[in-house]
mmCIF file of C-alpha atoms in Angstrom:
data_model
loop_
_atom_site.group_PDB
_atom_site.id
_atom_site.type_symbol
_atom_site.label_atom_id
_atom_site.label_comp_id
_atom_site.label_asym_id
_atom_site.label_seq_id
_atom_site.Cartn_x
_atom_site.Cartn_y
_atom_site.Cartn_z
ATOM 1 C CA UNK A 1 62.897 -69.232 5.899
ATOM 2 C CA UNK A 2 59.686 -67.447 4.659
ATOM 3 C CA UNK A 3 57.220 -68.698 2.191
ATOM 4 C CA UNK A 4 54.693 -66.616 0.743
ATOM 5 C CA UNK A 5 51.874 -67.944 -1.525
ATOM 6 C CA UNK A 6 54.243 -70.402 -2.608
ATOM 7 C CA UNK A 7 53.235 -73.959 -3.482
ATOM 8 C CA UNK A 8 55.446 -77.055 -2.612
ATOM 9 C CA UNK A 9 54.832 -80.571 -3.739
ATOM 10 C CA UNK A 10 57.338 -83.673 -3.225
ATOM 11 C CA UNK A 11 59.600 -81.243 -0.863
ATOM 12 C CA UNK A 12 62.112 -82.826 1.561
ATOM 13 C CA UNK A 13 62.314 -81.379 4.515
ATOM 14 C CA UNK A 14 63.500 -83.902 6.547
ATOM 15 C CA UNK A 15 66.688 -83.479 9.115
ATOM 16 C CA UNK A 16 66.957 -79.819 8.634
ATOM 17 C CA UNK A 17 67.113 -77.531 11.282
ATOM 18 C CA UNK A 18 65.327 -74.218 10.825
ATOM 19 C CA UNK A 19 66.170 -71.197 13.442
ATOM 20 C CA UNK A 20 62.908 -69.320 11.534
ATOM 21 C CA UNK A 21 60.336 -71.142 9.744
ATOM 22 C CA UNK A 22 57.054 -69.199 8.492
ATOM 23 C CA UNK A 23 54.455 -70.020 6.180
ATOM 24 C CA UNK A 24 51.936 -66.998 4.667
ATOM 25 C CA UNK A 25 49.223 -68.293 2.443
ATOM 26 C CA UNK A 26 51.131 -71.376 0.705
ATOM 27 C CA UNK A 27 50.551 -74.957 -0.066
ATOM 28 C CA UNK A 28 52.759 -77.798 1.050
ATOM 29 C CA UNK A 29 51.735 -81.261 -0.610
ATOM 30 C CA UNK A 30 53.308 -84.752 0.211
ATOM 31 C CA UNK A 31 56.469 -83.413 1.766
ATOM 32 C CA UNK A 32 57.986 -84.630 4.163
ATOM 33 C CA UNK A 33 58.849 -83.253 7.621
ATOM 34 C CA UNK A 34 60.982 -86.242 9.125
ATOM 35 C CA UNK A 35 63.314 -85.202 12.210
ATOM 36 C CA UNK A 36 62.770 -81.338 10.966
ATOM 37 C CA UNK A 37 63.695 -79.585 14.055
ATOM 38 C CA UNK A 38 62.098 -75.798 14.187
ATOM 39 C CA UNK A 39 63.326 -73.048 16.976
ATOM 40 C CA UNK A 40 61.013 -70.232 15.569
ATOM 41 C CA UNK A 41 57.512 -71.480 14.111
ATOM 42 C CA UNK A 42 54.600 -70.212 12.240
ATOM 43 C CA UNK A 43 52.351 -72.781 9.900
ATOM 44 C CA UNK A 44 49.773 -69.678 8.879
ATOM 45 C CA UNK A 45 50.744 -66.271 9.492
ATOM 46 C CA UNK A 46 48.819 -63.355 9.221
ATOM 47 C CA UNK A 47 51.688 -61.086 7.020
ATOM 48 C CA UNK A 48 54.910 -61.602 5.648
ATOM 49 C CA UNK A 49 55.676 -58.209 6.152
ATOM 50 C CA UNK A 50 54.232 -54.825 7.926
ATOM 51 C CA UNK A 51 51.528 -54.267 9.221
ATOM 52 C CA UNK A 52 48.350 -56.967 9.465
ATOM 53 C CA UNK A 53 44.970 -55.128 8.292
ATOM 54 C CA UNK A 54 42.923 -57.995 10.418
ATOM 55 C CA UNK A 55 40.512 -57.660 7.125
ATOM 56 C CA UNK A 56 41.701 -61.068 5.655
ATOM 57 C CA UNK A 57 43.723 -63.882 6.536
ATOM 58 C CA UNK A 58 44.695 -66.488 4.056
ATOM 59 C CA UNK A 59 44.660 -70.333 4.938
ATOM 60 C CA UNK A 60 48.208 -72.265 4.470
ATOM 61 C CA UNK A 61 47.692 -76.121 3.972
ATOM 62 C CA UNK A 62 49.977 -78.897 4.499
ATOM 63 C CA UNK A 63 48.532 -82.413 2.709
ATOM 64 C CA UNK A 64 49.613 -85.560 3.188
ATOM 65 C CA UNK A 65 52.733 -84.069 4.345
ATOM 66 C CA UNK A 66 54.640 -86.523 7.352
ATOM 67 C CA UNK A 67 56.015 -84.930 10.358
ATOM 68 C CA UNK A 68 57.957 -87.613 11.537
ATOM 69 C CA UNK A 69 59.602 -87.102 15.048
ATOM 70 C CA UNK A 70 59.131 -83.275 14.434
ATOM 71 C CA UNK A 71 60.360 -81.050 16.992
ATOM 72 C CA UNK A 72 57.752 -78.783 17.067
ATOM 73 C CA UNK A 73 58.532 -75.612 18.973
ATOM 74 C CA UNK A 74 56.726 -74.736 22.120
ATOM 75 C CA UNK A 75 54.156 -72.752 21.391
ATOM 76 C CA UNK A 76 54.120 -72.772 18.346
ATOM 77 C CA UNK A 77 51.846 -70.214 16.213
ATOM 78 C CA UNK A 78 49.915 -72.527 14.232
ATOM 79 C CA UNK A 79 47.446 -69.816 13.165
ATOM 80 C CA UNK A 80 45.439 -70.044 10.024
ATOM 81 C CA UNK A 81 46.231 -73.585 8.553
ATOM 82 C CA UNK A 82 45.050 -76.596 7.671
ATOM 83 C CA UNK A 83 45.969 -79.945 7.928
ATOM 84 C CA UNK A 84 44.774 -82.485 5.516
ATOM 85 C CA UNK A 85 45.692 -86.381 5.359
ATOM 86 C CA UNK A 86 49.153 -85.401 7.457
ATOM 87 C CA UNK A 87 50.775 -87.798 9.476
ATOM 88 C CA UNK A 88 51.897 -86.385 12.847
ATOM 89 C CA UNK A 89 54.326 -89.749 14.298
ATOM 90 C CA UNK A 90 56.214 -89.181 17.215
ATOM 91 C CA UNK A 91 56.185 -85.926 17.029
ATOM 92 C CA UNK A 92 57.061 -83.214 19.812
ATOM 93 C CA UNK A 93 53.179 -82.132 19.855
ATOM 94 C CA UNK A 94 53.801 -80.429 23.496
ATOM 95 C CA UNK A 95 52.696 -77.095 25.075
ATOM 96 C CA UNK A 96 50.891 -76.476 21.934
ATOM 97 C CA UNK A 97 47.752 -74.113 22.558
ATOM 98 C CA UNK A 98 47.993 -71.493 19.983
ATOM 99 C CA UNK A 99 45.729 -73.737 17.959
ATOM 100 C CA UNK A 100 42.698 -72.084 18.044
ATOM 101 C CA UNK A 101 42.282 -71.077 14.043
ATOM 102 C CA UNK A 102 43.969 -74.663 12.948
ATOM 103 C CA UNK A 103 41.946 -77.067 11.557
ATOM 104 C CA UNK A 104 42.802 -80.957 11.139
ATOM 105 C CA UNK A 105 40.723 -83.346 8.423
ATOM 106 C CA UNK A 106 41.843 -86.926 8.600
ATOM 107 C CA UNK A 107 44.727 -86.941 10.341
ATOM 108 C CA UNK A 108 46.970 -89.895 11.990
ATOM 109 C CA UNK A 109 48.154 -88.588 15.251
ATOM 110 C CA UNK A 110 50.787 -91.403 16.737
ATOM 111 C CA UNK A 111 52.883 -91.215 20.005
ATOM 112 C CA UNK A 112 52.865 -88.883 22.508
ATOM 113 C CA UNK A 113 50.530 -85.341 22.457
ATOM 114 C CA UNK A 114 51.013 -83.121 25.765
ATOM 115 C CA UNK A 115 49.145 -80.117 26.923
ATOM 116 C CA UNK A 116 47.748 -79.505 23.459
ATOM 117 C CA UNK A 117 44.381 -77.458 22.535
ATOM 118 C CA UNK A 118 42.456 -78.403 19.585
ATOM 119 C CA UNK A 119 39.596 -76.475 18.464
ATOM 120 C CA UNK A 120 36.170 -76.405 16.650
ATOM 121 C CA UNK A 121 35.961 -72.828 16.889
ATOM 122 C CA UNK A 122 38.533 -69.836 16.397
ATOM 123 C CA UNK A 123 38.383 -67.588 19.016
ATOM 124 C CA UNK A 124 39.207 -64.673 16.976
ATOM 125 C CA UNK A 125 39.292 -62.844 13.840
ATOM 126 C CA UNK A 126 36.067 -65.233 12.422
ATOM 127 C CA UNK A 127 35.580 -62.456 9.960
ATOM 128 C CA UNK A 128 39.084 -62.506 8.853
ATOM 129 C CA UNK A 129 39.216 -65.664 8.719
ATOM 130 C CA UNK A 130 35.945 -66.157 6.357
ATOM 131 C CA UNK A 131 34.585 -68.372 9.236
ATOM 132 C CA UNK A 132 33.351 -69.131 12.416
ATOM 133 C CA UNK A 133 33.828 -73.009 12.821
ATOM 134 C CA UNK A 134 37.018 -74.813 12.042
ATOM 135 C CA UNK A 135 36.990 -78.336 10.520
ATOM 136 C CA UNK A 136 37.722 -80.982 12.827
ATOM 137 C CA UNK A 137 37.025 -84.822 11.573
ATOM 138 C CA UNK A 138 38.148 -87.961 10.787
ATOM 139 C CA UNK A 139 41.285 -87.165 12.842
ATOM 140 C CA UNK A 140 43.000 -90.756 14.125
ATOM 141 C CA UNK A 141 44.232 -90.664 17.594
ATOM 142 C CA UNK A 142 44.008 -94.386 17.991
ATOM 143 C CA UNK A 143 47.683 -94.673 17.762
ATOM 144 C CA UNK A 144 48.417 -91.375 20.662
ATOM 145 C CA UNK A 145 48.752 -91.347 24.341
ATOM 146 C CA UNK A 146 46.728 -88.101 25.179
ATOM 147 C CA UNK A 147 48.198 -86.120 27.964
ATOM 148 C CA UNK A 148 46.097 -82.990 29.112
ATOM 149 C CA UNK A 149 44.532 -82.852 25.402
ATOM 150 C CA UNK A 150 41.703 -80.691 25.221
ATOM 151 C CA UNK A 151 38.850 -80.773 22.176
ATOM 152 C CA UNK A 152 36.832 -77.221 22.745
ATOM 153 C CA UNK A 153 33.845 -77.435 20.440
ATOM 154 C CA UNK A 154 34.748 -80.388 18.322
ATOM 155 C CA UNK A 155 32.126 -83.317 17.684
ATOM 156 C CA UNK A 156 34.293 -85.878 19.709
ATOM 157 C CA UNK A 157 32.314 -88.662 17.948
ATOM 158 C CA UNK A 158 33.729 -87.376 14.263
ATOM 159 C CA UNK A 159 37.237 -88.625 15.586
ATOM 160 C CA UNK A 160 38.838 -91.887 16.208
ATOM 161 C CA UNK A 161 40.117 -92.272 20.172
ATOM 162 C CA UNK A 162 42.092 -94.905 21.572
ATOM 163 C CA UNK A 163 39.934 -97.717 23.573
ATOM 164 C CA UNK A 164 39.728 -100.075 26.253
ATOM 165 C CA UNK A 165 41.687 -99.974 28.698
ATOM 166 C CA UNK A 166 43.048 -96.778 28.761
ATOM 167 C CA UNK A 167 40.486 -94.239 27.458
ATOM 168 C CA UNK A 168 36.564 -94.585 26.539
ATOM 169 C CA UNK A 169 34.721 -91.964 24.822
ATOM 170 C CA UNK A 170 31.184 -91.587 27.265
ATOM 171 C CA UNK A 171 27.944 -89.602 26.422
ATOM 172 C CA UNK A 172 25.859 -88.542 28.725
ATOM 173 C CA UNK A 173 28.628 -87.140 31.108
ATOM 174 C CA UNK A 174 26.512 -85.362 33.701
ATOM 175 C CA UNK A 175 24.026 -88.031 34.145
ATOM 176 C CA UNK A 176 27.072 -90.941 34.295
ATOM 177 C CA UNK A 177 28.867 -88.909 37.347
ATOM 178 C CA UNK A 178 25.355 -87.815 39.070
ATOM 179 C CA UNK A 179 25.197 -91.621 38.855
ATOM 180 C CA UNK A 180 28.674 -92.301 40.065
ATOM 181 C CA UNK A 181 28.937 -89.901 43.297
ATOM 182 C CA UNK A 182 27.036 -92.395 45.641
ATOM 183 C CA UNK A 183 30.182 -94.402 45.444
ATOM 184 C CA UNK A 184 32.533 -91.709 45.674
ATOM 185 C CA UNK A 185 30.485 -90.716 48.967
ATOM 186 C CA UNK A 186 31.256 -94.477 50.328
ATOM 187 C CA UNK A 187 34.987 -93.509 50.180
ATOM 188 C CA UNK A 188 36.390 -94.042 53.798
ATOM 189 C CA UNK A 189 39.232 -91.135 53.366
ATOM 190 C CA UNK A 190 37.722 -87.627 53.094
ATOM 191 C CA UNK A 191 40.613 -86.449 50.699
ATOM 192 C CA UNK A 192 39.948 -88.803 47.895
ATOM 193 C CA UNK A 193 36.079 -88.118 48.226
ATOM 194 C CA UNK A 194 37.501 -84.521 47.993
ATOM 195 C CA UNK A 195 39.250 -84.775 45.046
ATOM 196 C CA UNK A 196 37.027 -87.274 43.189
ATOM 197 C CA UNK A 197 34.469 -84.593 43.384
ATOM 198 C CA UNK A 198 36.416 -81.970 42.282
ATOM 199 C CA UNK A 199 37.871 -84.055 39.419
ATOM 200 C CA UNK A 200 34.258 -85.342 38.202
ATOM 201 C CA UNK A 201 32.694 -81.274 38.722
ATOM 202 C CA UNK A 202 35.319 -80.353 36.234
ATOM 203 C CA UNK A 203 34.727 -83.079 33.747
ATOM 204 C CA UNK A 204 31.057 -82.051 33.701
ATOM 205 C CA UNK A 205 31.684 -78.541 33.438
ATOM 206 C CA UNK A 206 33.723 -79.110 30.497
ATOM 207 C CA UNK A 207 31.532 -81.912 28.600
ATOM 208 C CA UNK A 208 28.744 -79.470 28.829
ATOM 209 C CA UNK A 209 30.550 -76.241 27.342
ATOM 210 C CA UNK A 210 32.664 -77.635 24.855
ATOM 211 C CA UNK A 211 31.694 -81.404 23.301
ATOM 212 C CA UNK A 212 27.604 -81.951 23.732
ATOM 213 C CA UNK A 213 28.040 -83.470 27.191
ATOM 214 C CA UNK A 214 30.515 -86.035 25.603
ATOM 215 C CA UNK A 215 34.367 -86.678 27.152
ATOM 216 C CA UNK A 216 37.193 -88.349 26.297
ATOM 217 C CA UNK A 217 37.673 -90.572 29.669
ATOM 218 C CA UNK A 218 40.812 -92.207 31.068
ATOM 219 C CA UNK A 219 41.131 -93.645 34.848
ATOM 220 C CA UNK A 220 44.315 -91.544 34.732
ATOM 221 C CA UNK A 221 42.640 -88.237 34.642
ATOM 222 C CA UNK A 222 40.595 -89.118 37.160
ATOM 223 C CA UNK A 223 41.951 -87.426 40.437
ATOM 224 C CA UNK A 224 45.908 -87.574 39.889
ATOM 225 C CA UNK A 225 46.413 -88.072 43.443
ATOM 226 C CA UNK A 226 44.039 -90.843 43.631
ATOM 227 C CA UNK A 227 45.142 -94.367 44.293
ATOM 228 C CA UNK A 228 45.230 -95.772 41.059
ATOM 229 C CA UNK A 229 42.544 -98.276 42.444
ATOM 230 C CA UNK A 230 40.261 -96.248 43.307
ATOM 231 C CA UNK A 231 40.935 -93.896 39.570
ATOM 232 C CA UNK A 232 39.779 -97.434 37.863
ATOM 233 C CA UNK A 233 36.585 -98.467 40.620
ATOM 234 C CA UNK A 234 35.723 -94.657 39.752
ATOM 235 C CA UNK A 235 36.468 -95.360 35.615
ATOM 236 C CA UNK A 236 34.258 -98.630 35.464
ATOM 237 C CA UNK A 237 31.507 -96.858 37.431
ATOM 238 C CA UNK A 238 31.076 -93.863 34.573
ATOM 239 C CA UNK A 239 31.106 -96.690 32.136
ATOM 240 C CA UNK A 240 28.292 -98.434 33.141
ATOM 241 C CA UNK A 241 26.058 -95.920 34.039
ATOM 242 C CA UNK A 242 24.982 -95.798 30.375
ATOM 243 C CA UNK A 243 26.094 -97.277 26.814
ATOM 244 C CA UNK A 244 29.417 -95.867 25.644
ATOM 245 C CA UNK A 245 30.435 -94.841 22.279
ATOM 246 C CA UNK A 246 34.025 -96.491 22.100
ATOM 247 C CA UNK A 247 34.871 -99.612 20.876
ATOM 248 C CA UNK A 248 36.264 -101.998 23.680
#
């Protein structure tokens, strides 16, 4: 199935299983996705047909549209698309990093998200595009378990995380784990002190190149082979180095 500049409205989508589905320049408003299964997917392709002339590349949008326990492909090519108002519950959202010229604007995000990319910026074809920042806020993710989620460039603060217990959303990254490696030194076993380290160097690394020295922190990324004991002492530490900016 190929659209092509086509607008939708009030479609019902829901239960069918596409082999092929791609989407070239077109509109899709308040239908519903619900148990759509898709082998083959692409949500904003450059061409329908021939050859791509990398000159422009024209946006497909899906608002308020529901994908409701969507099986997403793997991989899918998201490319140039926007999401508006969509509801994304239960959906397959796994191995999904061809995201970088997506953008999302106040969308609900419920259930499970695994090794997914989101991005502020698109890596390529900015001219193409007609831009070099993609619009990221108001997104929802109170309602999501995040599992190896990554925000590259994206004002973390513009979004809604989950809280207390299980994530917090920290400024001030580098200062919190300069603060927090005196404990991790106090460790009796060398290995965990080992991989606390490396766990908190790449945290910092990334808070500093992608999100303004913010992160999105959860005990459970911190150190997988950790004792979960020590993943919380380690958690409660970064927290009160400084004032957070999630809600407990």
């Amino acid at each position: 199935m190929t659209f092509d500049r086509a607008l939708l409205v009030s479609v019902d989508f829901s239960g069918i299983h596409f082999a092929s589905f791609s989407v070239h320049g077109s509109q899709f408003e308040g239908c519903d996705f619900s148990g759509t299964t898709f082998e083959q997917l692409s949500m904003g392709a450059t061409r329908v047909r021939g050859w791509w002339n990398r000159v422009s590349w024209p946006q497909s949008v899906f608002r308020d549209c529901v994908f409701r326990r969507t099986r997403f492909a793997p991989y899918t090519s998201f490319g140039n698309v926007r999401f508006e108002r969509c509801v994304f519950d239960g959906s397959r959202l796994r191995d999904q990093t061809s995201t970088s010229e997506a953008e999302f604007v106040d969308c609900v995000f419920l259930g499970r998200v695994r090794d997914a990319n989101f991005w502020g910026r698109p890596t390529h074809y900015q001219a193409a595009l007609g831009r070099d920042r993609n619009d990221f806020t108001g997104n929802d993710f109170t309602g999501a378990e995040l599992d190896d989620v990554a925000f590259q460039h994206i004002d973390l603060r513009a979004q809604r995380f989950p809280g207390l217990p299980g994530y917090a959303l920290l400024d001030r990254i580098s200062a919190r784990v300069a603060a927090a490696l005196p404990l991790v030194e106090r460790w009796p076993d060398p290995r965990h002190r080992q991989q606390a380290r490396f766990s908190l160097e790449f945290l910092v690394e990334r808070a500093l190149e992608y999100n303004d020295d913010h992160a999105l922190v959860s005990p459970s990324k911190l150190g997988r082979k950790l004792p979960p004991a020590l993943r919380e002492e380690l958690f409660e530490a970064l927290r009160r180095t400084t004032s957070d900016t999630s809600p407990d």
